[in-house]
mmCIF file with all atom_site columns, C-alpha atoms in Angstrom:
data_model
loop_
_atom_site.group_PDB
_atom_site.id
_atom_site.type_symbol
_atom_site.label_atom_id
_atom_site.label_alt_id
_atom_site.label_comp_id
_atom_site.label_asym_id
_atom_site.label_entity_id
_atom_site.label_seq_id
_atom_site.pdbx_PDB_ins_code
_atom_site.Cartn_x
_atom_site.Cartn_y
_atom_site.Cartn_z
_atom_site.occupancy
_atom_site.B_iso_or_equiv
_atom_site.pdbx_formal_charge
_atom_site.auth_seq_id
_atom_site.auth_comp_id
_atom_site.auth_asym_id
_atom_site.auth_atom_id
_atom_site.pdbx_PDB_model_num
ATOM 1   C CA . UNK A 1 1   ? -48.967 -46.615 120.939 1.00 0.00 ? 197 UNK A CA 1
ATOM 2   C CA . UNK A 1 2   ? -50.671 -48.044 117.941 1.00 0.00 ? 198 UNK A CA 1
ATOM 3   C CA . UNK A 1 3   ? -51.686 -44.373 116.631 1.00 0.00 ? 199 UNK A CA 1
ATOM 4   C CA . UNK A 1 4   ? -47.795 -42.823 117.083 1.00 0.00 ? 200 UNK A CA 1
ATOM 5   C CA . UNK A 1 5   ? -46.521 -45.651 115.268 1.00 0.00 ? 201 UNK A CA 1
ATOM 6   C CA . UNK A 1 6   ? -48.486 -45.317 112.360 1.00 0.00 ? 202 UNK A CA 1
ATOM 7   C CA . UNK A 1 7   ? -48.028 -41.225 112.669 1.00 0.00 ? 203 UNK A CA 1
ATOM 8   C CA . UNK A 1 8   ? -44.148 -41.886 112.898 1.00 0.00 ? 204 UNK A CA 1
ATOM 9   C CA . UNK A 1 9   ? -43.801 -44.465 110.293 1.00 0.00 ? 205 UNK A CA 1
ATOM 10  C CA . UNK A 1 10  ? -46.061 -41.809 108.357 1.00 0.00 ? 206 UNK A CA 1
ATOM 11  C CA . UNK A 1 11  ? -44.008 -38.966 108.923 1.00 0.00 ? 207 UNK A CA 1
ATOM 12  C CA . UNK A 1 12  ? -46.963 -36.668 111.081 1.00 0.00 ? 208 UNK A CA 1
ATOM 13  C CA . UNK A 1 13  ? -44.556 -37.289 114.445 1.00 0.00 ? 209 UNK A CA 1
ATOM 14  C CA . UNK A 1 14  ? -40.988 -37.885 115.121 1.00 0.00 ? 210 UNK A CA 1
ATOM 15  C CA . UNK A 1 15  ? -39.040 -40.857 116.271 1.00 0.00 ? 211 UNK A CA 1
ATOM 16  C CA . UNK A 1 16  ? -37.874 -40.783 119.701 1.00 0.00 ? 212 UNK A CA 1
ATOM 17  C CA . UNK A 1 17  ? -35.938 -44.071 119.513 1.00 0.00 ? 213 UNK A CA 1
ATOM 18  C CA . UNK A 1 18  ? -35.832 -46.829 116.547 1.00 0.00 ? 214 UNK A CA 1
ATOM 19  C CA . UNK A 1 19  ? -35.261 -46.336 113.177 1.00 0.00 ? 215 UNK A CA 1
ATOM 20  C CA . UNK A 1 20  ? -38.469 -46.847 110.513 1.00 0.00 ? 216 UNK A CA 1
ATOM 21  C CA . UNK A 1 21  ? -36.767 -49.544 107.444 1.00 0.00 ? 217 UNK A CA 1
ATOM 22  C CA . UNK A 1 22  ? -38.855 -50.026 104.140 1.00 0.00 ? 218 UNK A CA 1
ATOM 23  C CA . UNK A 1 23  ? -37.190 -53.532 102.175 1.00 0.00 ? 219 UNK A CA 1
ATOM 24  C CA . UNK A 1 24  ? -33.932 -53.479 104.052 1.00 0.00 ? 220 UNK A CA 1
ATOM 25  C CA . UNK A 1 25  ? -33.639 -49.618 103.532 1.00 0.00 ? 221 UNK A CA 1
ATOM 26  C CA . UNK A 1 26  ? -33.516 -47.371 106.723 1.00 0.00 ? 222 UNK A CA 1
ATOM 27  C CA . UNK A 1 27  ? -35.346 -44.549 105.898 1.00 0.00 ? 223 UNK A CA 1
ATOM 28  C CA . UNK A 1 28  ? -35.999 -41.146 107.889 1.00 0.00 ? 224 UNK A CA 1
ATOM 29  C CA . UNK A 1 29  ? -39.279 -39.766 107.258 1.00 0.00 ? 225 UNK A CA 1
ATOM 30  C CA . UNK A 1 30  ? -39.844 -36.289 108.535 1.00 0.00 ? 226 UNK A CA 1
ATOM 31  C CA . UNK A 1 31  ? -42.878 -34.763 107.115 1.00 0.00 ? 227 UNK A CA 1
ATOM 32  C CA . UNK A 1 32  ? -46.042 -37.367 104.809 1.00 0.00 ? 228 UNK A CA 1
ATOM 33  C CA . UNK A 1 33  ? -44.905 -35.800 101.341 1.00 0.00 ? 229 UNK A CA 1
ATOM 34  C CA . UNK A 1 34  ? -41.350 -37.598 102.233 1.00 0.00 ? 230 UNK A CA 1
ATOM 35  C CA . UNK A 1 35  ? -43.692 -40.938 103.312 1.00 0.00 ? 231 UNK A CA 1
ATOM 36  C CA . UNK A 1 36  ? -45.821 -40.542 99.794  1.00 0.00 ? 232 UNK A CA 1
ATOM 37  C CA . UNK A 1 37  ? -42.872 -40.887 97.846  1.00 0.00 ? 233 UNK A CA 1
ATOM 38  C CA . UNK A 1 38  ? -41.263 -43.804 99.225  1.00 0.00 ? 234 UNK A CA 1
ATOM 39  C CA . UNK A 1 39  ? -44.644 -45.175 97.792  1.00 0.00 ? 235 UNK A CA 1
ATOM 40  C CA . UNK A 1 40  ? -46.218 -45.393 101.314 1.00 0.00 ? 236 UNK A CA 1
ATOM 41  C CA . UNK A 1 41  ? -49.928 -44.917 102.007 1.00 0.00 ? 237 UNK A CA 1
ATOM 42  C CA . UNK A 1 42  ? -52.047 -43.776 105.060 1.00 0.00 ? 238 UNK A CA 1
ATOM 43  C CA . UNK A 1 43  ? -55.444 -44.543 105.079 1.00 0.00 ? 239 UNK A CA 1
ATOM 44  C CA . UNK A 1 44  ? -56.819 -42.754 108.089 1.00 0.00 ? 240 UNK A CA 1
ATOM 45  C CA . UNK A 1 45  ? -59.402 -43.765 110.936 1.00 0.00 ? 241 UNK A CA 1
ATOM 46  C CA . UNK A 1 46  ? -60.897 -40.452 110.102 1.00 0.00 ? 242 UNK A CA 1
ATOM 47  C CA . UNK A 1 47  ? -61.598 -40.509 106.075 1.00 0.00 ? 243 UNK A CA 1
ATOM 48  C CA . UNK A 1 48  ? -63.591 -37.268 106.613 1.00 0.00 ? 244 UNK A CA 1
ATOM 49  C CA . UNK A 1 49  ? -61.031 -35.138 108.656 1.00 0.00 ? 245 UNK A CA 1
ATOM 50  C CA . UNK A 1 50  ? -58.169 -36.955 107.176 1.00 0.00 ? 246 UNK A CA 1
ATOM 51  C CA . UNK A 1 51  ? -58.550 -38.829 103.881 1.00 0.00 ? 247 UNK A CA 1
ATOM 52  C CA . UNK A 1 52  ? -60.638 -36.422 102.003 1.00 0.00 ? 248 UNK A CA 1
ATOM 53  C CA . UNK A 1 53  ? -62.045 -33.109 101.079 1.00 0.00 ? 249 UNK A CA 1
ATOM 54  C CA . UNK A 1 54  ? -66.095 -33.553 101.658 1.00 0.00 ? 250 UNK A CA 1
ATOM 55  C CA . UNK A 1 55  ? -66.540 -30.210 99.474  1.00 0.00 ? 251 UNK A CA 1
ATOM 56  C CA . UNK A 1 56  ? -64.907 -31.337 96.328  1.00 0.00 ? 252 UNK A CA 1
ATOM 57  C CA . UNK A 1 57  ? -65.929 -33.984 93.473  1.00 0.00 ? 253 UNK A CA 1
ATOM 58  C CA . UNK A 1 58  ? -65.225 -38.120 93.548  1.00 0.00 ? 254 UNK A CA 1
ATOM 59  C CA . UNK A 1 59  ? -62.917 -36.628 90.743  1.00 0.00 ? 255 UNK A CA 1
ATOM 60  C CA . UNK A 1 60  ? -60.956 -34.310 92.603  1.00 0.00 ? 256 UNK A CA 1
ATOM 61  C CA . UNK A 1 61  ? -60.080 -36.336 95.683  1.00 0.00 ? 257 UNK A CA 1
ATOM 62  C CA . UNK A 1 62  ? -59.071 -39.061 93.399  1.00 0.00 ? 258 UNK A CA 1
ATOM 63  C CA . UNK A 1 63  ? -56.734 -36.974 91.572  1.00 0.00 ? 259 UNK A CA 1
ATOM 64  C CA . UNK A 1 64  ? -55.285 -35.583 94.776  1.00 0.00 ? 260 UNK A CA 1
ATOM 65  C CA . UNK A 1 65  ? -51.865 -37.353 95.022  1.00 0.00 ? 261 UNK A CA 1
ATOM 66  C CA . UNK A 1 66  ? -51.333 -38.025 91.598  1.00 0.00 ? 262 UNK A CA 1
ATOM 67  C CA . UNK A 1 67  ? -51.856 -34.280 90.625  1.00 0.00 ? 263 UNK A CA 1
ATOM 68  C CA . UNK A 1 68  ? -48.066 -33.341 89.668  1.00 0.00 ? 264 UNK A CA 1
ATOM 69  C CA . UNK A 1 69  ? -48.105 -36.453 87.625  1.00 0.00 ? 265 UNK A CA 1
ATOM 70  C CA . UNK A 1 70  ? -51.520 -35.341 85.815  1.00 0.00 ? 266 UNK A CA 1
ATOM 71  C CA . UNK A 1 71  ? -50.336 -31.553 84.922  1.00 0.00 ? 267 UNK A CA 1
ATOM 72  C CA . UNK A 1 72  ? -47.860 -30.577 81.998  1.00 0.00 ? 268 UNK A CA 1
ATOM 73  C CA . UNK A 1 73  ? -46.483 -27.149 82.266  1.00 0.00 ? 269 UNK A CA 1
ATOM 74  C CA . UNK A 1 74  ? -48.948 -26.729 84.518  1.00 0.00 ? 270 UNK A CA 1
ATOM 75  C CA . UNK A 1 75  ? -52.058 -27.608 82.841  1.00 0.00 ? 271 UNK A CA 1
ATOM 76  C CA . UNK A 1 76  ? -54.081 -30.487 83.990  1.00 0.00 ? 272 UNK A CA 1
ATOM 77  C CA . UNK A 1 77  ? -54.065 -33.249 81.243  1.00 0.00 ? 273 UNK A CA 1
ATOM 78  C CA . UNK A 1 78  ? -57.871 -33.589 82.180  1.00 0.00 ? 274 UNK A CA 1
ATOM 79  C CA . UNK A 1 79  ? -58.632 -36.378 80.142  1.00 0.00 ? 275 UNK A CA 1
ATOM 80  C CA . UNK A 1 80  ? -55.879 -38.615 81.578  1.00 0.00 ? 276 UNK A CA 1
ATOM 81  C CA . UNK A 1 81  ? -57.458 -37.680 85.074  1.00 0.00 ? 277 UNK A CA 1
ATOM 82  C CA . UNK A 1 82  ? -61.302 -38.497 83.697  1.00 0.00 ? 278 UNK A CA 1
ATOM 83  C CA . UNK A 1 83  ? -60.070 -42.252 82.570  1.00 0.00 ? 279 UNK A CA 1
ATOM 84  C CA . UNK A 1 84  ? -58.370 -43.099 86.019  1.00 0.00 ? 280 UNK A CA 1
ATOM 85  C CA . UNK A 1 85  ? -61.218 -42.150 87.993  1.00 0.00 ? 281 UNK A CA 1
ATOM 86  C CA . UNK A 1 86  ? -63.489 -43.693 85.924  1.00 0.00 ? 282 UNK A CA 1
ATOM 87  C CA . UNK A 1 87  ? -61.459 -47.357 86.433  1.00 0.00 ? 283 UNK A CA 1
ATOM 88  C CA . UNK A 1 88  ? -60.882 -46.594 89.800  1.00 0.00 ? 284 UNK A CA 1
ATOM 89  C CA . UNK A 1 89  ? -64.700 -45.942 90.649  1.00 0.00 ? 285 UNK A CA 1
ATOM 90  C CA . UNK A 1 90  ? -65.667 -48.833 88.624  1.00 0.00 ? 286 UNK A CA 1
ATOM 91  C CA . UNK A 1 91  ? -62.520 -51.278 90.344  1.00 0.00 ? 287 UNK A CA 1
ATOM 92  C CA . UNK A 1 92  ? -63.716 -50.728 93.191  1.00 0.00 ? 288 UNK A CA 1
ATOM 93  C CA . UNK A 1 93  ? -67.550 -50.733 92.681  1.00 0.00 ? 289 UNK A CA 1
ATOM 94  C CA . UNK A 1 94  ? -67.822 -46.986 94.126  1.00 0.00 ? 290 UNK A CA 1
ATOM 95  C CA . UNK A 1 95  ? -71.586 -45.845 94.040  1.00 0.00 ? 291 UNK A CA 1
ATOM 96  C CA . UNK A 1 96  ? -71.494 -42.110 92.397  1.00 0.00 ? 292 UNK A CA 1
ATOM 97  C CA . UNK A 1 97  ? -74.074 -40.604 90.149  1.00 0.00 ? 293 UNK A CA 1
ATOM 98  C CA . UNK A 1 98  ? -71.180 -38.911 88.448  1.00 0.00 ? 294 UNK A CA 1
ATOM 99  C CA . UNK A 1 99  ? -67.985 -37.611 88.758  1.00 0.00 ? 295 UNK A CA 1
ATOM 100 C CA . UNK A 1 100 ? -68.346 -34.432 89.779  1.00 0.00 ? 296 UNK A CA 1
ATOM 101 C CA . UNK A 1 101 ? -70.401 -35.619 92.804  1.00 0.00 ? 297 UNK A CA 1
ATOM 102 C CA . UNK A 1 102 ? -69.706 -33.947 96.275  1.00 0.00 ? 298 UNK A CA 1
ATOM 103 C CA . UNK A 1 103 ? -68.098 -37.016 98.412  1.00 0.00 ? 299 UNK A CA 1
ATOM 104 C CA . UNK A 1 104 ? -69.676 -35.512 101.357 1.00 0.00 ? 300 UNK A CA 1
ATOM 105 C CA . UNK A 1 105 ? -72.835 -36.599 99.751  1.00 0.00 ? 301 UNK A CA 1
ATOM 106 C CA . UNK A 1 106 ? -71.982 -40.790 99.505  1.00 0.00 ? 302 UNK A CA 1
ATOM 107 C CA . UNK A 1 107 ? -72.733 -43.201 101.692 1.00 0.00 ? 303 UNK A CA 1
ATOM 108 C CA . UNK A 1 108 ? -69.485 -43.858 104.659 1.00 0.00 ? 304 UNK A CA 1
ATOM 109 C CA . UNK A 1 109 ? -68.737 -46.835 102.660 1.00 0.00 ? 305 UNK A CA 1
ATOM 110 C CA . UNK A 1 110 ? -68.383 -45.179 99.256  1.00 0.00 ? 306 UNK A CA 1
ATOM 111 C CA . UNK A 1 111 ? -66.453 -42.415 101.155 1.00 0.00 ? 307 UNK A CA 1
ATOM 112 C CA . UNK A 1 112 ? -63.933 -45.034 102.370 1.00 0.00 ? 308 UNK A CA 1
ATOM 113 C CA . UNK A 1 113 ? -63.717 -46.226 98.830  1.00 0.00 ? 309 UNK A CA 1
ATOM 114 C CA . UNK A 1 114 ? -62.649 -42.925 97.081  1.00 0.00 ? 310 UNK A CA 1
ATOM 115 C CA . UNK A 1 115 ? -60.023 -43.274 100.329 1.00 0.00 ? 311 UNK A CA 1
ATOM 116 C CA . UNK A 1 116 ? -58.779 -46.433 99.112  1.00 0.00 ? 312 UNK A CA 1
ATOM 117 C CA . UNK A 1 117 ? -58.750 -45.337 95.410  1.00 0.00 ? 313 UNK A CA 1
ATOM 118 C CA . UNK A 1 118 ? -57.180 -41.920 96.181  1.00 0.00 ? 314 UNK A CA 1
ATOM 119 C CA . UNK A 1 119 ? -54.151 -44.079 97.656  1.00 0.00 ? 315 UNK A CA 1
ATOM 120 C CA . UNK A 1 120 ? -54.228 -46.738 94.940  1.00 0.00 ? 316 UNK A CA 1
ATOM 121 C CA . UNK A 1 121 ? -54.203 -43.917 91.955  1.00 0.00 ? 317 UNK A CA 1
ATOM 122 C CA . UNK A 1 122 ? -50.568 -42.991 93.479  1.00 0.00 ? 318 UNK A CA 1
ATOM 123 C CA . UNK A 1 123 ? -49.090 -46.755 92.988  1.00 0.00 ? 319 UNK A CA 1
ATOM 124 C CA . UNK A 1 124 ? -48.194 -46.900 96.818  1.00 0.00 ? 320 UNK A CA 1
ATOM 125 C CA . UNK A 1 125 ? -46.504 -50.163 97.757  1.00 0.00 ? 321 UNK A CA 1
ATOM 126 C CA . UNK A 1 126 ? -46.586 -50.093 101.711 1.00 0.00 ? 322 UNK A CA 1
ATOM 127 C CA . UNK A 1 127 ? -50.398 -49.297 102.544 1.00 0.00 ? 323 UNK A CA 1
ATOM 128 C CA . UNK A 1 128 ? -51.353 -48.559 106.217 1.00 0.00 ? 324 UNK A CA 1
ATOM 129 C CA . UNK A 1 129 ? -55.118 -48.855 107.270 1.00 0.00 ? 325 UNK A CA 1
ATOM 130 C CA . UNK A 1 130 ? -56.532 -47.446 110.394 1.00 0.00 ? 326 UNK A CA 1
ATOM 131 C CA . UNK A 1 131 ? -59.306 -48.957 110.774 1.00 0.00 ? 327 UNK A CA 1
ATOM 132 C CA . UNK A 1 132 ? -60.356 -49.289 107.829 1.00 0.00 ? 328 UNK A CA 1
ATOM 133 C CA . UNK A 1 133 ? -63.744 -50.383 108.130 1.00 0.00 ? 329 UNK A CA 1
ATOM 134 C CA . UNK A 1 134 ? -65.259 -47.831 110.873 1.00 0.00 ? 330 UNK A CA 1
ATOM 135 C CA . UNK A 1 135 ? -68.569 -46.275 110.116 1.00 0.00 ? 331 UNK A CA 1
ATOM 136 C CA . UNK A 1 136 ? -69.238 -48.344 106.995 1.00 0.00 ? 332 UNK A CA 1
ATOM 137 C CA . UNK A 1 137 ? -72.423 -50.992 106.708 1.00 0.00 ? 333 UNK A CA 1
ATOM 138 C CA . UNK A 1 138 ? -71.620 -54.352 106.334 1.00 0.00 ? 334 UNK A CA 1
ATOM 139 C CA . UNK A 1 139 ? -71.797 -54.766 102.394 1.00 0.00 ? 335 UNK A CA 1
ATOM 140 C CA . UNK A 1 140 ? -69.324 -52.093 102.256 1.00 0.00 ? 336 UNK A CA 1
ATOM 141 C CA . UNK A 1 141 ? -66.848 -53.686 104.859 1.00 0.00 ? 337 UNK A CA 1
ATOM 142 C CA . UNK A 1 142 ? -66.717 -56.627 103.028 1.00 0.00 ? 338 UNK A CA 1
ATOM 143 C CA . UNK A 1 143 ? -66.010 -54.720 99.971  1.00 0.00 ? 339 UNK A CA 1
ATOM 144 C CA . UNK A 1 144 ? -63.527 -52.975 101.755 1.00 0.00 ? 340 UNK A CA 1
ATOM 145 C CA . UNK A 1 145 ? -62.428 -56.233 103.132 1.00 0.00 ? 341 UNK A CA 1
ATOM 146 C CA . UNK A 1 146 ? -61.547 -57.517 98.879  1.00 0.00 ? 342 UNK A CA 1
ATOM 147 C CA . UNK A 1 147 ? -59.986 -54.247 97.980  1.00 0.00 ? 343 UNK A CA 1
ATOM 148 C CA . UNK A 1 148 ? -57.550 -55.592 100.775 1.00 0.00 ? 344 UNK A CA 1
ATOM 149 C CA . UNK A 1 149 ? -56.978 -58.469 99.862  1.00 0.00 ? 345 UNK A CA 1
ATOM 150 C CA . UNK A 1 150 ? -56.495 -57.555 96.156  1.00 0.00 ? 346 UNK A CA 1
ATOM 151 C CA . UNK A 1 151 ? -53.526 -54.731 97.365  1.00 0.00 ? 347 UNK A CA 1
ATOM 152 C CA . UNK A 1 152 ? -51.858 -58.155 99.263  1.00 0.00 ? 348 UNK A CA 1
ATOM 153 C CA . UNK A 1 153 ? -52.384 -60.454 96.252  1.00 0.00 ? 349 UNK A CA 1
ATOM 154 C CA . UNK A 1 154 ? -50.704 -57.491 94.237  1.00 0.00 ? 350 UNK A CA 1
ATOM 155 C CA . UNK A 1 155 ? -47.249 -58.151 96.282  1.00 0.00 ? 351 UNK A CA 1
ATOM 156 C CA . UNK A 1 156 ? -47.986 -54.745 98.396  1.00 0.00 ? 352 UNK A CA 1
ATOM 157 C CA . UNK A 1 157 ? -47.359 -54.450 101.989 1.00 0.00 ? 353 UNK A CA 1
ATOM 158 C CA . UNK A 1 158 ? -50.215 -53.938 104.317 1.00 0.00 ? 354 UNK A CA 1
ATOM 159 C CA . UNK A 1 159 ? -50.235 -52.233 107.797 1.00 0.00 ? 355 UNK A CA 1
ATOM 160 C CA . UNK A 1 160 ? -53.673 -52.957 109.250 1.00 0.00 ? 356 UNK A CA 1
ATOM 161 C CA . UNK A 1 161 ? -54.401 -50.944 112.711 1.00 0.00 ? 357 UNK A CA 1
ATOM 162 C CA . UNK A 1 162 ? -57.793 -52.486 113.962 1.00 0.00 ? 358 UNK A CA 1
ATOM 163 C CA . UNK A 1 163 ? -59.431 -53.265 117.324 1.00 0.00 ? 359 UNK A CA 1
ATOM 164 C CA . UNK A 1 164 ? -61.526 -55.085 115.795 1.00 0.00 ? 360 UNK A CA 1
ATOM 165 C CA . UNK A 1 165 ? -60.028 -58.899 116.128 1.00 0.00 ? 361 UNK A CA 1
ATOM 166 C CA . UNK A 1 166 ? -61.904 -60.824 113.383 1.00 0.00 ? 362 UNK A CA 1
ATOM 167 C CA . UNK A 1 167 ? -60.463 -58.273 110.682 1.00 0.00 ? 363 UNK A CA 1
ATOM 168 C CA . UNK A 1 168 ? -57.353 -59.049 111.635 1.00 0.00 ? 364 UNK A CA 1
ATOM 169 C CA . UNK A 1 169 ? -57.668 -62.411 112.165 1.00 0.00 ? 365 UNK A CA 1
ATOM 170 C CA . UNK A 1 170 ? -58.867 -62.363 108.843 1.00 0.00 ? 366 UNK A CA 1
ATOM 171 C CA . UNK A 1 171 ? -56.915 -60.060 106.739 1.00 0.00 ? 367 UNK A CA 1
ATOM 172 C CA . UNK A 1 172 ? -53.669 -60.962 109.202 1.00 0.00 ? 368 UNK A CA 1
ATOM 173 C CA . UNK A 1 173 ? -50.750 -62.934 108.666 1.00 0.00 ? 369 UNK A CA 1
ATOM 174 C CA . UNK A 1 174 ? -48.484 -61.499 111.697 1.00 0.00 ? 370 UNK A CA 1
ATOM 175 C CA . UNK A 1 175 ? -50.095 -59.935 114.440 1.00 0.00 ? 371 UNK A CA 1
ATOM 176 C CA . UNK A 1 176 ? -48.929 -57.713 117.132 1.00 0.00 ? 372 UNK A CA 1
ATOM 177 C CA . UNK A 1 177 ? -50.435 -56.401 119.791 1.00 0.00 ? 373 UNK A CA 1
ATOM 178 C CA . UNK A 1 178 ? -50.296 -52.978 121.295 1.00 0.00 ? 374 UNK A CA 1
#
């Protein structure tokens, strides 16, 4: 049930019962585009099917939800786009030779980075992480493990989906169980 939840409160599947609230607010959610702006974030199990294009630059993925904001008249204001990737790869330590480097080329960690910073370029405020930490070596998941804990220090929301129990004992201040 853990993986329709997430889909539902995303806006991938439809409610059959319950209502989805964010801050008091009921909210009906029918497609992700409705879920992005209500400022909510998915960060997918499956970063490589589902949280990024492998055949496009650090760049490009990072600019992915914030595009509409980045283009006048339909022009990309490319320098704009150049200085938030550049604090996003450096905020979050993000191991690129440049740029315009493939992400199908990083390491799993650094993929799941450019994840996280694609989400945190578009000023979400309810994040959702499937695990979050799958396929990544254990520098990286403690890396992951800060950027975290710096969204929850931030005031943001957090939905973590993990079976694995010390994450969520440690990231966790309510836990259910599905």
């Amino acid at each position: 049930g853990r993986t329709e939840m997430v889909s539902t409160i995303f806006g991938d599947q439809r409610a059959d019962v319950g209502t989805v609230s964010f801050f008091g607010q009921e909210v009906t959610i029918k497609h992700p585009q409705k879920a992005i702006k209500h400022k909510v974030a998915l960060v997918s199990e499956d970063r490589k099917l589902f949280g990024l294009n492998i055949l496009a630059s650090v760049k490009d993925n990072l600019l992915l939800v914030i595009q509409e904001k980045l283009t006048f008249m339909g022009i990309l204001k490319d320098r704009l786009g150049t200085k938030l990737c550049e604090e996003k790869v450096s905020q979050l330590q993000i191991k690129i030779h440049s740029k315009d480097q493939l992400v199908g080329r990083l390491s799993g960690g650094n993929q799941q980075k450019v994840v996280f910073a694609i989400w945190l370029c578009g000023g979400s405020q309810i994040y959702i992480f499937v695990e979050p930490t799958v396929g990544v070596d254990i520098g990286a998941k403690f890396e992951i493990y800060k950027i975290i804990e710096d969204v929850l220090e931030k005031g943001m929301s957090v939905i973590l989906v993990s079976s694995y129990l010390p994450e969520i004992i440690g990231l966790s201040h309510r836990a259910m169980v599905f």
